mmCIF file of C-alpha atoms and ligand atoms in Angstrom:
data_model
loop_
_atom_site.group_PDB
_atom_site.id
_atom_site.type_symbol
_atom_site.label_atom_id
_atom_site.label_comp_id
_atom_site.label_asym_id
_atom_site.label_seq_id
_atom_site.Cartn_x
_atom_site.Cartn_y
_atom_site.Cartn_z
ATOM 1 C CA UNK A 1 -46.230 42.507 -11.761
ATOM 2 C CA UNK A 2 -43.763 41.243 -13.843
ATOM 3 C CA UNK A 3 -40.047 42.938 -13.481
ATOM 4 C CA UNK A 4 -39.333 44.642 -10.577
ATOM 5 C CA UNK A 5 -37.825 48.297 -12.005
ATOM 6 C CA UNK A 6 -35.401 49.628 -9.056
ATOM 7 C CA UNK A 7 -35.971 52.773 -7.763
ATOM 8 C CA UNK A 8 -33.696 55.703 -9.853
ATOM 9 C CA UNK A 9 -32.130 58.080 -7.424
ATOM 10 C CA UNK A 10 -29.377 60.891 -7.333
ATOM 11 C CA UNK A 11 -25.942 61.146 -5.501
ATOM 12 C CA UNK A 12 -26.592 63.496 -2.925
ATOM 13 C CA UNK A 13 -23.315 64.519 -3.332
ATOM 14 C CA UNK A 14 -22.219 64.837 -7.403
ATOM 15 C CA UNK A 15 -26.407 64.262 -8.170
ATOM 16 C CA UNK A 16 -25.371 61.369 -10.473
ATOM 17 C CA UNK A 17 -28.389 59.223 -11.268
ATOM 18 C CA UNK A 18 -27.850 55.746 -9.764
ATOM 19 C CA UNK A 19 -30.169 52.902 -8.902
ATOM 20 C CA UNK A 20 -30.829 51.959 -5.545
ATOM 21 C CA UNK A 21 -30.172 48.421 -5.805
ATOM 22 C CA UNK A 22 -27.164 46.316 -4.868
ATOM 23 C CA UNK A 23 -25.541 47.290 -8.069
ATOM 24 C CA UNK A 24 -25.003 50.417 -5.906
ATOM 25 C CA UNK A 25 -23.782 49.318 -2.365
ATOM 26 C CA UNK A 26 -22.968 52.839 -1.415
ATOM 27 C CA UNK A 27 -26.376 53.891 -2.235
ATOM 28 C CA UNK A 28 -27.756 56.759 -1.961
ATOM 29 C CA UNK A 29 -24.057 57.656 -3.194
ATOM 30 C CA UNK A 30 -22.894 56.513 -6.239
ATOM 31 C CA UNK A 31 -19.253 55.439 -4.565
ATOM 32 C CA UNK A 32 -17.872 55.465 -1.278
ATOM 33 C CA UNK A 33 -15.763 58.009 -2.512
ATOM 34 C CA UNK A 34 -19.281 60.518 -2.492
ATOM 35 C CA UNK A 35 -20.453 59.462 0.511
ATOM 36 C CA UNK A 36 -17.002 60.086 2.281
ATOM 37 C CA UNK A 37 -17.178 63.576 0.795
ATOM 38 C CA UNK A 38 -20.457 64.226 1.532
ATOM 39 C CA UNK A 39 -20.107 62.944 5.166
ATOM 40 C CA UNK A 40 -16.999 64.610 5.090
ATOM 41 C CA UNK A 41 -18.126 68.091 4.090
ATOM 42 C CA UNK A 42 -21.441 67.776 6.783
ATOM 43 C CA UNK A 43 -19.253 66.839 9.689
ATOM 44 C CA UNK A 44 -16.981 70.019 8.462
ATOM 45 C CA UNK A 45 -19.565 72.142 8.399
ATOM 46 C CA UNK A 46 -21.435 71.606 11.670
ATOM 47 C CA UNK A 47 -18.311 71.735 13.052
ATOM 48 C CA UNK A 48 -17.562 75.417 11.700
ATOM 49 C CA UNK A 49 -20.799 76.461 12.962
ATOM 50 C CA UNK A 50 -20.585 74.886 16.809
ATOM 51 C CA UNK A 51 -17.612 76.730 16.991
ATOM 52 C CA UNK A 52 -17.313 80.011 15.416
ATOM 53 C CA UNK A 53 -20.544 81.879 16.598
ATOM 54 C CA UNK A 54 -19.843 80.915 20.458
ATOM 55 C CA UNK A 55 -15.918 81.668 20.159
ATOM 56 C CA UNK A 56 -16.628 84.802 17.934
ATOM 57 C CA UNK A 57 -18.963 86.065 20.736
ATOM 58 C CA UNK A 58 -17.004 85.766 23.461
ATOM 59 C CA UNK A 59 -13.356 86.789 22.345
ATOM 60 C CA UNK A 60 -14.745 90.028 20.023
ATOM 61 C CA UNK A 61 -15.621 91.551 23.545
ATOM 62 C CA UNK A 62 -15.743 94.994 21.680
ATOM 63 C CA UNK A 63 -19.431 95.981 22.461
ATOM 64 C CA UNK A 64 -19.410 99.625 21.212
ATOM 65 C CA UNK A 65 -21.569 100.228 24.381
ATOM 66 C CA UNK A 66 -18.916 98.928 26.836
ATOM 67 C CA UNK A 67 -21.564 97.085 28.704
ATOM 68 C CA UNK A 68 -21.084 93.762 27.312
ATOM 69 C CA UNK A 69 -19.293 92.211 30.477
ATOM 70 C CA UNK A 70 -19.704 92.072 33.684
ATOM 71 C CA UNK A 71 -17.295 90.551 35.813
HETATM 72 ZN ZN1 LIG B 1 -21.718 60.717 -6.502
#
């Protein structure tokens, strides 16, 4: 036990090989500028999904059977 190595990691984001240590504050990014994009693009993207299916289901309203509402 002599030299503590830090652990070597990847940017989730651009999968740049940092090291998790304080040389890296934005770690596991390799900048803030990755982890805002990464963030960035999640947030994004869950919000596409939470609203697209739902909203896509209920204003298509063509069900080729012409059962699909009942009012
Ligand atoms: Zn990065």
């Amino acid at each position: 036990m002599t030299s503590k190595k830090p652990l070597e990691i990847q940017c989730p984001c651009c999968r740049k090989p940092i090291e998790y240590s304080e040389a890296y504050p934005q770690r596991p990014f390799c900048s803030e500028r990755c982890k805002l994009i990464d963030l960035g693009e999640w947030a994004e993207e869950k919000h596409k999904i939470a609203g697209s299916s739902v909203y896509d289901d209920l204003l298509s309203g063509d069900d080729p059977s012409g059962n699909g509402f009942h009012h």
